[in-house]
Amino acid sequence: MTAMRVDAKVVMLGKESVGKTSLVERYVHRRFLVGPYQNTIGAAFVAKALNVGDKVVTLGIWDTAGSERYEAMSRIYYRGARAAIVCYDLTDSSSFKRARFWVKELQNCEEHCKIYLCGTKSDLIEADRSVRQVDFHDVQDFADEIGAQHFETSSKTGKNVDEVFQKVAEDFSSCALEFMQEEKGVDLGQKKDSYFDNCCHN
Amino acid sequence: MAADVHNKGVSWEIKNGNLAPSDRLRQDRSDSPTPGLVEGTEPGAGQEGAMFVHAQSFEDLTADSESNTDNKSAEVGDSNPENAQKAALEGGEEEVQEESLEAEQEEVGKEEVQSSNKAKEEDVTSETWRSHRKHVFVLSEAGKPIYTRYGTEEALSSIMGVMMLLMSFVEDKKNTIRSIHADGYRVVFLRKSPLILVGVFRTSCSDRELTRELHYVYYQIVSLLTLTQLNHVFQNRQSYDLRRLLAGSEHLTDSLLRLLDRDPGLLLSAVMCLPLASSARDVVSSSLQAAKAKNLVFSILLAGNRLVTLVRKKDQFLHHMDLHLLFNLVVSSSSFREGEGWTPICLPKFNPAGFFHAHISYLEPASDLCLILVSTDREDFFNLSDCKKRFLERLRRRSAYQSLQEALNMPSYPVSQVGIPELRHFVYKSKSSGLYTSPDLPAPYQEEEEHERLMGLYQHLHSCLHNPTRPLRYIYRCAETENLYALVTSGFELYLCFSPLGTKGLAVSAVNKLLKWIRKEEDRLFILSPLTY
């Protein structure tokens, strides 16, 4: 039924205009669009395959709209997600508050979802240190507390962007490996049992 | 204005066998004694019934609010019994406004909504701000600003307060304010609880035309939130700042207002098709029909703001206005170019209470062809994504994709193809199909300003034809730079623009010739056999 083979569902979350779409745009299309800000409508889905070691992992990335109007819908986007990239704007402290909200939401509803905190627009900080409103160490402490990874990225320069998604894919891959081995063993045994059940007892 | 208006027998209504449909069409179309004149047999009429909810004109757009459709504006102090009755129905809302003004002052600065960095940073005290031709304001019943076309809402809270005051002052006298005419301006009020819309226009259009535009803005907002949610929000808190929920959607309303100035489809309540050989369109339609899913209700293929094809679930009809809202969503958002879009959307004319879920994507990244699949199930994304895949595969297998792409790259058609001297432009709407056709804009009207001026002229003719107290069947108007002729029958509506050298006789005889031409070309210009799944 599923149209494309997607290994891992990844969801982008965060306040509006923090740059979720730009991050995806940079990663998938390798470009940064300059121009008036355009908000995402609903959510956009893109699939992207990448190499992890000698394997290919396909990430299904859900770029969600940050607008409050879609909040009620956000559940359908992050349900079953293996990773959530929670974005905040390094130059906007209120966006980090919003990031905390999403983290809490995920902890409550999707405990198997790995969280990646991602501070965006780091190029602005490099140009002028005084515009930083979210302290690196504060976020690092928060990340340690919730067991999340922490990155600071710039979609404009491409800094750290690939690293975030690469890390997501690697984590998924190593995690999936464990899952698969376990399941294989159990699966075989189960099949045997059920086979005998069907033949002998009926 | 030199207007020449006739209401007597229409000379071109002659029995002309030449308007008979071409061979491939069903025979019963030519059996009609006056082909092309009776609704359902006019050129462009669909063979298998309408594709849209039947829409005569904007009457059905505004009908729900205009129980008493007299066109007079209620002046202050006017004690028209009809108005009084209406006001009485809406009584009991005065108290709300009193507290609202206080509430507004309290809340200023409390819930600051980050307004996007669009070209809105216009000084509202400046002369340029005043000189805009069309201002549109939306406010809540508590007087809180929700939207302004120019400038920022914050800067305008006092002006909106005055609007609110005017409205409640008149309502206090058990009356309803519709419009104020002064100094070349028209201020039009529309109450669509829980919202209030006010338009300040520098135009000669009738109040009805202007109210229609405000209705569009209202439905645009409903399409984002649903009426249920809108009511719910304000029931919980009268002073709620709706901009929180609408954040980021301002450009949709901006673009809708631009469309209203330019697209005759919104004026005529009709949709334009991409001219396409009927064989190619049939392949596209049937491919789309085959790519169905359980909860799919509408499949729509767009080329810019033109319709390529529309396939719908049996017995479900789309309202042309809902389609225009979808058009507007697609053309004004780059968001769908980045991947496959999946968004809740309310189609307010279909049902204002709930959301559909739309899968929106371009067939190719650089293409203008946009596919919209509308489902009732919010979990349907991958099913619909699969539908799109199947549709594309089928198109390619039958090599229809190429011809579609070619049709897209060509301009629509020049008016010279019709072969009528002095004819510059026309708009023809087939009433039964809800579709219209129009040639490319010729040289003098390609500039934005002239384009809008021509649309303004059409709009004026439209309001003359559809005047509620004195409707006209046709009107000829000589203006300085062009001569215009418009007519309406039970089957179609036609607007013609001639050069100033054209004469009335020429205009009248042109109609016949044009209808014949449209009949000949109808399977290319219209969708004659809409499909369902």
XYZ file of C-alpha atoms in Angstrom:
735
model
C 0.000 0.000 0.000
C 2.825 2.391 0.821
C 3.976 4.153 -2.293
C 7.676 4.327 -1.578
C 9.932 2.328 0.592
C 10.748 4.497 3.554
C 12.921 3.117 6.319
C 12.621 5.818 8.918
C 10.061 8.502 9.483
C 11.647 11.778 10.504
C 9.610 14.769 11.576
C 10.689 18.404 11.681
C 9.121 20.364 14.538
C 9.484 23.868 15.865
C 8.066 27.350 15.943
C 7.116 29.029 12.698
C 9.842 30.744 10.708
C 12.717 29.096 12.575
C 13.841 27.568 9.298
C 12.632 23.971 9.180
C 11.858 24.136 5.487
C 15.181 25.804 4.731
C 16.976 23.038 6.572
C 15.208 20.363 4.530
C 15.664 22.374 1.360
C 19.382 22.651 1.990
C 19.731 18.995 2.806
C 17.594 17.555 0.009
C 18.090 20.053 -2.806
C 21.419 21.550 -1.730
C 20.184 25.087 -2.071
C 19.194 28.067 0.013
C 16.412 30.190 -1.346
C 16.672 33.867 -0.649
C 13.411 35.742 -0.854
C 10.371 36.615 1.164
C 9.491 34.168 3.899
C 6.845 31.662 2.851
C 5.227 29.572 5.473
C 4.620 25.871 4.934
C 1.013 24.867 4.393
C 0.135 21.780 6.402
C 3.202 19.656 5.874
C 5.485 18.649 3.053
C 6.881 15.164 2.602
C 10.170 14.280 0.938
C 12.022 10.992 0.805
C 15.793 11.021 0.733
C 18.129 8.052 0.486
C 21.587 8.214 2.025
C 24.443 5.855 2.659
C 25.312 4.624 6.100
C 28.390 2.471 5.838
C 27.596 0.116 2.992
C 23.850 0.298 3.446
C 21.246 2.634 2.011
C 18.760 4.169 4.391
C 15.760 6.107 3.112
C 14.529 8.847 5.361
C 10.938 9.984 4.942
C 11.084 13.570 6.105
C 7.924 15.352 7.235
C 8.446 19.080 7.185
C 5.578 20.380 9.287
C 4.112 23.875 9.418
C 4.990 25.777 12.558
C 1.770 27.770 12.627
C -0.440 27.192 15.628
C -3.350 26.568 13.275
C -1.957 23.150 12.408
C -1.090 22.134 15.942
C -4.087 19.854 16.278
C -2.932 18.024 13.183
C 0.707 17.654 14.229
C 0.002 14.319 15.890
C -0.508 12.586 12.554
C 2.878 13.801 11.416
C 4.924 12.638 14.376
C 3.058 9.443 15.132
C 5.429 6.534 14.592
C 8.362 8.816 13.852
C 11.785 7.324 14.586
C 13.414 10.720 14.867
C 12.292 14.255 15.501
C 14.445 17.225 14.590
C 13.217 19.914 16.929
C 14.335 23.284 15.594
C 14.739 26.623 17.288
C 16.100 29.921 16.098
C 19.376 30.834 17.832
C 18.405 34.492 17.631
C 14.947 34.066 19.154
C 14.564 32.877 22.727
C 10.808 32.323 22.396
C 11.474 29.713 19.736
C 13.435 27.692 22.264
C 10.480 27.767 24.631
C 8.446 26.336 21.824
C 11.098 23.658 21.287
C 10.735 22.606 24.924
C 6.996 22.272 24.309
C 7.603 19.895 21.413
C 10.075 17.860 23.419
C 7.516 17.403 26.166
C 4.872 16.488 23.610
C 7.149 13.853 22.105
C 8.135 12.443 25.479
C 4.473 12.022 26.326
C 3.260 10.610 23.036
C 6.186 9.036 21.208
C 8.666 7.552 23.605
C 10.530 5.646 20.888
C 11.204 8.772 18.922
C 14.787 10.014 19.179
C 15.122 13.746 19.614
C 17.643 15.977 17.848
C 17.752 19.588 18.989
C 18.766 21.861 16.206
C 19.610 25.547 16.600
C 19.250 27.287 13.248
C 20.639 30.399 11.580
C 24.110 30.078 13.118
C 25.492 32.232 10.282
C 23.719 35.228 11.849
C 25.540 34.595 15.111
C 28.877 34.327 13.384
C 28.256 37.664 11.748
C 27.253 39.347 14.985
C 27.636 37.592 18.328
C 25.276 39.935 20.124
C 22.190 38.591 18.326
C 22.458 35.233 20.044
C 19.563 34.723 22.425
C 19.872 31.034 23.163
C 22.973 29.954 25.041
C 24.845 26.918 23.724
C 25.492 25.415 27.138
C 21.935 25.834 28.342
C 20.743 23.817 25.397
C 23.517 21.262 25.842
C 22.442 20.731 29.453
C 18.857 20.359 28.366
C 19.874 17.920 25.656
C 21.828 15.784 28.141
C 18.901 15.790 30.499
C 16.474 14.441 27.887
C 19.019 12.248 26.128
C 18.983 14.187 22.913
C 21.614 15.150 20.375
C 22.374 18.824 19.925
C 23.470 20.701 16.778
C 23.831 24.280 15.680
C 23.291 24.662 11.946
C 23.144 27.170 9.173
C 21.040 26.407 6.112
C 22.536 29.403 4.409
C 26.114 28.151 4.555
C 25.205 24.484 4.889
C 27.154 24.191 8.147
C 26.290 21.059 10.145
C 23.189 20.359 8.022
C 24.331 17.078 6.508
C 25.698 16.053 9.891
C 22.260 16.218 11.507
C 20.611 13.967 8.966
C 23.616 11.671 8.762
C 23.467 11.223 12.524
C 19.745 10.513 12.324
C 20.334 7.847 9.691
C 23.248 6.301 11.574
C 21.318 6.113 14.813
C 18.406 4.578 13.002
C 20.594 2.097 11.212
C 22.385 0.836 14.298
C 19.110 0.727 16.141
C 17.366 -1.113 13.310
C 20.144 -3.671 13.235
C 19.432 -4.679 16.829
C 15.736 -4.850 16.124
C 16.196 -7.006 13.089
C 18.433 -9.561 14.729
C 16.054 -9.987 17.600
C 13.063 -10.305 15.396
C 14.686 -12.802 13.089
C 15.294 -15.244 15.868
C 11.840 -14.913 17.275
C 10.196 -15.027 13.885
C 11.681 -18.365 12.869
C 10.710 -19.975 16.095
C 7.208 -18.662 15.890
C 6.697 -19.871 12.367
C 7.770 -23.347 13.304
C 5.417 -23.435 16.211
C 2.471 -22.223 14.288
C 3.255 -24.650 11.510
C 3.127 -27.557 13.885
C 0.039 -26.166 15.533
C -1.771 -26.109 12.278
C -0.709 -29.547 11.117
C -0.803 -31.701 14.167
C -3.407 -30.339 16.459
C -6.166 -29.680 13.962
C -20.711 57.455 -19.733
C -22.427 56.924 -23.024
C -24.467 53.849 -22.484
C -26.877 52.350 -24.923
C -29.213 49.906 -23.317
C -31.816 47.756 -24.994
C -34.433 45.674 -23.425
C -36.533 44.712 -26.398
C -36.357 41.649 -28.648
C -32.834 40.479 -29.228
C -31.937 40.512 -32.879
C -29.366 37.766 -32.875
C -31.751 35.212 -31.459
C -32.414 33.840 -34.914
C -32.760 30.208 -35.758
C -29.338 29.441 -37.064
C -28.694 25.876 -37.947
C -25.030 26.714 -38.187
C -24.715 26.672 -34.469
C -25.379 22.951 -34.593
C -22.805 20.949 -32.712
C -20.037 19.185 -34.497
C -20.371 15.524 -35.446
C -18.718 13.930 -32.511
C -21.207 15.395 -30.103
C -24.432 13.747 -29.240
C -27.296 14.285 -31.614
C -29.766 15.653 -29.081
C -27.783 18.855 -28.841
C -28.882 19.887 -32.307
C -32.495 18.898 -31.730
C -33.088 21.946 -29.642
C -34.988 24.595 -31.624
C -32.599 27.321 -30.600
C -29.277 25.694 -30.053
C -26.859 27.688 -28.040
C -29.533 29.595 -26.240
C -31.207 27.187 -23.902
C -29.256 26.266 -20.834
C -27.510 22.963 -21.366
C -27.202 23.329 -25.129
C -25.044 26.436 -25.344
C -21.516 26.045 -26.648
C -19.365 24.593 -23.906
C -22.229 22.911 -22.061
C -21.200 19.618 -20.524
C -22.789 16.519 -21.965
C -23.126 14.618 -18.774
C -24.370 17.231 -16.430
C -22.505 19.819 -14.492
C -19.178 19.390 -12.877
C -19.817 22.015 -10.283
C -22.577 22.905 -7.952
C -24.963 24.799 -10.136
C -24.011 28.438 -9.927
C -25.907 31.113 -11.780
C -23.887 33.977 -10.555
C -22.849 35.525 -7.320
C -26.407 35.418 -6.030
C -25.755 32.022 -4.571
C -22.520 33.260 -3.103
C -24.161 35.970 -1.108
C -27.629 34.496 -0.746
C -27.078 33.193 2.747
C -26.433 36.635 4.106
C -28.731 38.760 2.022
C -32.162 37.749 3.045
C -33.419 41.118 1.862
C -31.590 41.905 -1.316
C -32.540 45.481 -1.898
C -29.550 47.283 -3.166
C -29.956 50.427 -1.149
C -27.480 51.212 1.472
C -28.956 51.820 4.809
C -28.011 55.284 5.875
C -27.734 56.272 9.459
C -31.182 56.994 10.799
C -32.909 55.209 7.959
C -35.768 53.254 9.442
C -36.470 50.843 6.658
C -38.663 48.166 8.217
C -36.752 45.410 6.482
C -33.516 46.592 7.926
C -35.022 47.003 11.304
C -36.185 43.452 11.145
C -32.740 42.244 10.294
C -31.167 44.281 13.007
C -33.644 42.878 15.464
C -32.503 39.424 14.526
C -28.982 40.363 15.314
C -29.915 42.179 18.469
C -28.307 41.556 21.769
C -24.804 42.078 20.558
C -24.359 45.617 21.731
C -23.170 44.711 25.182
C -20.344 42.784 23.664
C -18.867 45.789 22.022
C -18.805 47.919 25.124
C -16.549 45.567 26.972
C -14.589 44.918 23.856
C -13.043 48.349 23.679
C -11.704 47.992 27.162
C -10.544 44.501 26.434
C -8.701 45.730 23.436
C -6.741 48.275 25.413
C -5.860 45.706 27.989
C -4.616 43.196 25.528
C -2.509 45.453 23.412
C 1.026 44.254 23.758
C 0.069 41.288 25.861
C -0.187 38.810 23.080
C 2.088 40.200 20.527
C 1.808 38.324 17.327
C 4.812 38.449 15.176
C 3.586 39.842 11.931
C 5.558 38.533 9.043
C 8.121 40.704 7.386
C 6.144 41.267 4.232
C 5.682 44.533 2.446
C 3.307 45.535 5.155
C 5.608 47.915 6.897
C 3.765 50.745 5.337
C 3.111 53.850 7.348
C -0.636 53.998 7.846
C -0.562 57.766 8.197
C 1.132 58.240 4.846
C -0.473 59.446 1.645
C 0.418 56.254 -0.228
C -1.467 54.227 2.310
C -4.536 56.389 1.840
C -4.364 56.278 -1.918
C -4.698 52.507 -2.320
C -7.705 51.638 -4.422
C -8.963 48.765 -2.321
C -8.574 48.403 1.392
C -9.937 45.374 3.153
C -10.130 45.056 6.915
C -11.228 42.092 8.969
C -11.994 42.415 12.651
C -13.574 40.337 15.342
C -16.905 41.248 16.888
C -14.942 42.483 19.854
C -13.290 45.012 17.546
C -9.932 43.283 17.483
C -7.992 43.631 14.229
C -7.521 40.407 12.303
C -6.389 41.422 8.843
C -5.572 44.497 6.837
C -4.431 44.498 3.251
C -1.972 47.351 3.731
C -0.046 48.355 6.814
C 0.006 46.462 10.090
C -2.988 45.508 12.148
C -1.505 46.995 15.311
C -1.278 50.427 13.778
C -4.895 50.287 12.721
C -6.606 49.197 15.903
C -8.104 52.634 16.440
C -9.482 52.837 12.886
C -10.995 49.419 13.320
C -12.433 50.607 16.592
C -14.209 53.369 14.695
C -15.584 50.873 12.190
C -16.879 48.765 15.009
C -18.416 51.831 16.565
C -20.200 52.823 13.354
C -21.581 49.368 13.021
C -22.831 49.061 16.555
C -24.190 52.614 16.535
C -26.478 51.774 13.631
C -27.343 48.415 15.084
C -28.266 50.139 18.288
C -31.043 51.854 16.354
C -32.264 48.426 15.242
C -30.766 48.838 11.822
C -27.923 47.487 9.742
C -25.234 49.468 8.073
C -24.399 48.261 4.587
C -22.314 51.023 3.074
C -21.280 54.630 3.202
C -20.708 56.600 0.006
C -18.633 59.725 0.304
C -16.062 61.639 -1.675
C -15.627 58.944 -4.325
C -15.200 56.257 -1.718
C -17.432 53.372 -0.859
C -17.165 51.847 2.570
C -18.885 48.484 2.576
C -19.687 46.565 5.746
C -20.316 42.861 6.011
C -21.097 41.026 9.192
C -20.397 37.305 9.074
C -20.488 36.355 12.686
C -18.037 36.002 14.419
C -16.191 38.195 11.911
C -16.750 41.666 10.557
C -15.398 42.627 7.169
C -15.042 46.179 5.967
C -13.937 47.283 2.546
C -12.915 50.816 1.640
C -12.946 51.112 -2.128
C -12.225 53.889 -4.566
C -14.281 52.495 -7.435
C -17.578 52.860 -9.249
C -18.546 49.245 -8.650
C -21.853 48.483 -7.026
C -22.076 47.571 -3.383
C -23.070 44.064 -4.348
C -19.858 43.507 -6.282
C -17.869 44.797 -3.364
C -19.757 42.704 -0.858
C -19.020 39.695 -3.034
C -15.310 40.406 -2.674
C -15.650 40.596 1.091
C -17.423 37.253 1.006
C -14.448 35.756 -0.763
C -12.152 37.007 1.981
C -14.473 35.581 4.604
C -14.505 32.162 2.940
C -10.733 32.282 2.594
C -10.475 32.550 6.361
C -13.053 29.808 6.893
C -11.156 27.525 4.528
C -8.153 27.710 6.852
C -9.963 27.175 10.114
C -13.488 25.830 9.490
C -16.474 27.732 10.759
C -16.803 25.361 13.680
C -13.345 26.217 14.951
C -13.897 29.907 14.306
C -17.078 29.932 16.371
C -15.533 27.787 19.050
C -12.559 30.095 19.487
C -14.713 33.177 19.961
C -17.247 31.447 22.161
C -14.462 30.603 24.560
C -12.971 34.062 24.490
C -14.556 37.098 22.886
C -11.292 38.990 22.835
C -9.244 36.222 21.238
C -6.556 37.448 18.855
C -7.341 35.421 15.730
C -4.048 36.403 14.152
C -2.423 33.710 16.252
C -4.294 31.066 14.312
C -4.028 32.810 10.980
C -0.315 33.525 11.277
C 1.406 33.053 7.954
C -1.807 33.027 5.947
C -1.926 36.752 5.184
C -0.307 36.241 1.820
C -3.183 33.957 0.836
C -5.679 36.732 1.429
C -3.398 39.256 -0.283
C -3.177 37.025 -3.327
C -6.929 36.396 -3.331
C -7.562 40.134 -3.437
C -5.197 40.436 -6.378
C -7.021 37.602 -8.147
C -10.320 39.375 -7.584
C -8.953 42.313 -9.553
C -7.666 40.231 -12.421
C -9.378 36.914 -12.851
C -12.798 37.089 -14.538
C -13.498 33.614 -13.155
C -14.114 34.966 -9.691
C -16.440 37.589 -11.122
C -18.407 35.142 -13.247
C -18.377 32.273 -10.774
C -16.746 30.130 -13.408
C -13.488 28.366 -14.115
C -11.252 28.521 -17.171
C -9.911 25.375 -18.803
C -6.526 24.885 -20.381
C -7.171 24.645 -24.143
C -6.292 21.065 -24.990
C -7.200 18.649 -27.796
C -10.119 16.617 -26.559
C -8.323 13.337 -27.242
C -5.459 14.397 -24.989
C -7.809 15.632 -22.297
C -9.745 12.376 -22.404
C -6.574 10.404 -21.787
C -5.633 12.633 -18.874
C -9.123 12.440 -17.392
C -9.425 8.698 -17.692
C -5.946 8.208 -16.230
C -6.965 10.324 -13.294
C -10.234 8.446 -13.008
C -8.388 5.138 -12.881
C -6.094 6.322 -10.080
C -8.744 6.286 -7.421
C -8.736 5.479 -3.751
C -11.430 4.695 -1.250
C -11.670 8.076 0.415
C -10.787 10.201 -2.565
C -13.474 12.780 -3.333
C -11.960 15.106 -5.924
C -8.942 14.811 -8.216
C -8.017 18.111 -9.791
C -5.257 18.806 -12.270
C -4.308 22.455 -12.639
C -2.053 24.306 -15.015
C -1.387 27.596 -13.293
C -4.850 29.033 -12.735
C -6.436 26.982 -15.481
C -8.169 23.682 -15.055
C -6.909 20.700 -17.038
C -9.400 18.233 -15.679
C -11.444 17.427 -12.641
C -12.677 13.994 -11.620
C -15.089 13.729 -8.734
C -16.788 11.093 -6.678
C -20.218 10.284 -7.984
C -22.873 12.603 -6.548
C -20.307 14.931 -4.980
C -20.065 18.363 -6.523
C -17.410 20.960 -6.025
C -18.445 24.589 -5.784
C -16.534 26.847 -8.159
C -15.656 29.077 -5.239
C -14.036 26.253 -3.338
C -12.063 25.549 -6.476
C -10.964 29.175 -6.661
C -9.794 28.951 -3.067
C -7.771 25.869 -3.996
C -6.343 27.703 -7.027
C -5.366 30.557 -4.806
C -3.728 28.261 -2.257
C -1.639 26.634 -4.964
C -0.589 29.704 -6.925
C 0.356 31.714 -3.871
C 2.461 29.121 -2.080
C 5.859 27.909 -3.122
C 5.562 25.393 -0.308
C 4.235 22.631 -2.578
C 7.273 22.734 -4.815
C 9.498 21.291 -2.119
C 7.860 17.942 -1.781
C 4.444 16.437 -1.560
C 2.156 18.689 0.413
C -0.389 17.296 2.841
C -2.706 19.784 4.405
C -6.088 20.020 6.043
C -8.392 22.298 4.089
C -11.987 23.278 4.555
C -14.052 23.759 1.401
C -16.554 26.164 2.899
C -19.172 25.904 0.178
C -19.093 22.133 0.390
C -19.166 22.008 4.144
C -17.934 24.795 6.428
C -17.838 22.510 9.442
C -15.019 20.144 8.631
C -11.659 19.610 7.032
C -10.802 17.700 3.940
C -7.224 16.593 3.516
C -5.480 17.557 0.337
C -2.456 15.977 -1.238
C -0.908 18.740 -3.339
C 2.100 18.245 -5.555
C 3.552 19.294 -8.862
C 3.921 16.567 -11.467
C 7.521 17.595 -11.951
C 9.638 20.017 -9.952
C 9.810 22.598 -12.737
C 6.373 21.962 -14.190
C 3.294 24.128 -13.846
C 1.054 21.106 -13.621
C -0.211 20.710 -10.112
C -2.255 17.774 -8.922
C -4.658 18.159 -6.017
C -6.157 15.027 -4.517
C -8.818 15.676 -1.911
C -9.605 12.975 0.607
C -11.803 12.697 3.656
C -9.252 10.710 5.626
C -6.363 12.418 7.314
C -4.297 9.223 7.327
C -4.570 8.889 3.557
C -1.293 10.518 2.576
C 0.490 7.426 1.300
C -2.607 6.128 -0.467
C -2.911 9.377 -2.367
C 0.802 9.543 -3.019
C 0.366 6.131 -4.607
C -2.600 7.427 -6.660
C -0.401 10.145 -8.033
C 2.231 7.610 -8.985
C -0.265 5.441 -10.795
C -1.667 8.470 -12.593
C 1.779 9.517 -13.776
C 2.663 6.012 -14.938
C -0.531 5.752 -16.921
C 0.004 9.171 -18.493
C 3.494 8.228 -19.577
C 2.457 4.831 -20.892
C -0.051 6.492 -23.146
C 2.440 9.223 -23.972
C -0.073 11.873 -23.040
C 2.365 13.648 -20.821
C 4.197 15.113 -23.774
C 1.117 16.642 -25.409
C 0.032 18.016 -22.074
C 3.374 19.667 -21.587
C 3.211 21.140 -25.077
C -0.249 22.586 -24.554
C 1.052 24.134 -21.401
C 3.917 25.898 -23.107
C 1.697 27.475 -25.726
C -0.182 30.642 -24.999
C -3.919 30.219 -24.775
C -5.114 31.593 -28.114
C -5.081 35.023 -29.707
C -8.379 36.741 -30.319
C -7.468 37.018 -34.013
C -8.252 33.299 -34.368
C -11.916 34.163 -34.132
C -11.681 36.437 -37.154
C -13.898 39.268 -36.001
C -12.610 42.709 -36.965
C -12.101 45.240 -34.175
C -12.653 42.575 -31.502
C -9.979 42.885 -28.847
C -11.026 40.523 -26.130
C -13.985 38.557 -24.861
C -15.123 36.415 -21.960
C -17.674 33.697 -22.598
C -19.241 31.667 -19.820
C -21.298 28.566 -20.368
C -23.782 28.621 -17.538
C -24.582 24.939 -17.332
C -20.976 23.800 -17.153
C -19.723 26.681 -15.022
C -16.724 27.038 -17.335
C -15.564 30.085 -19.221
C -13.156 30.814 -22.010
C -11.224 33.907 -22.898
C -8.394 34.651 -25.327
C -4.979 35.993 -24.343
C -4.989 39.610 -23.361
C -3.950 41.707 -26.358
C -1.290 44.398 -26.282
C -3.058 47.361 -24.718
C -4.241 45.289 -21.762
C -1.114 43.368 -20.909
C 0.103 45.908 -18.443
C -1.119 45.313 -14.947
C -2.921 48.619 -14.674
C -4.732 48.273 -17.998
C -5.570 44.660 -17.271
C -7.251 45.665 -14.054
C -9.019 48.512 -15.799
C -10.505 46.113 -18.365
C -11.615 43.776 -15.601
C -13.149 46.771 -13.868
C -15.153 47.525 -17.028
C -16.348 43.940 -17.243
C -17.241 44.084 -13.601
C -19.309 47.181 -14.203
C -21.171 45.508 -17.082
C -21.680 42.461 -14.920
C -23.291 44.500 -12.197
C -25.581 46.163 -14.783
C -26.685 42.829 -16.200
C -27.295 41.405 -12.755
C -28.850 44.419 -11.140
C -31.328 42.898 -8.689
C -34.083 45.434 -9.287
C -33.553 46.114 -12.993
C -31.633 43.284 -14.621
C -30.625 43.792 -18.247
C -30.362 41.299 -21.062
C -27.716 43.228 -22.840
C -25.827 46.472 -22.735
C -23.671 48.364 -25.211
C -21.289 50.920 -23.897
C -19.011 53.340 -25.720
C -16.076 54.405 -23.670
C -13.129 56.532 -24.659
C -10.689 53.773 -25.349
C -12.954 50.843 -26.160
C -16.513 49.829 -26.929
C -18.052 47.137 -24.831
C -20.965 44.841 -25.371
C -22.318 42.362 -22.853
C -25.262 40.049 -22.907
C -26.769 37.298 -20.861
C -29.187 34.541 -21.857
C -30.443 31.505 -20.018
C -27.520 29.558 -21.458
C -24.522 31.846 -21.395
C -22.974 35.146 -20.465
C -20.778 37.028 -22.915
C -18.599 40.116 -22.557
C -16.957 41.631 -25.621
C -14.407 44.363 -25.903
C -14.024 46.171 -29.253
C -11.683 48.871 -30.370
C -13.231 52.375 -30.437
C -13.703 51.914 -34.183
C -16.259 49.181 -33.608
C -19.932 49.982 -34.000
C -23.030 48.666 -32.324
C -24.096 46.846 -35.487
C -20.728 45.185 -35.661
C -20.927 44.140 -32.032
C -24.361 42.606 -32.429
C -23.382 40.654 -35.517
C -20.143 39.556 -33.885
C -22.029 37.590 -31.273
C -23.334 35.087 -33.777
C -20.003 34.626 -35.399
C -18.285 34.218 -32.057
C -20.810 31.654 -30.842
C -20.259 29.645 -34.015
C -16.534 29.771 -33.488
C -16.837 28.681 -29.871
C -19.154 25.854 -30.915
C -16.568 24.712 -33.408
C -13.772 24.857 -30.834
C -15.752 23.805 -27.808
C -14.194 20.390 -27.347
C -10.804 22.055 -27.078
C -11.853 24.982 -24.900
C -14.193 23.215 -22.501
C -14.501 19.970 -20.628
C -17.531 18.450 -22.291
C -17.615 15.087 -20.610
C -16.602 15.353 -16.973
C -15.788 12.029 -15.338
C -16.614 10.552 -11.960
C -15.297 7.573 -10.052
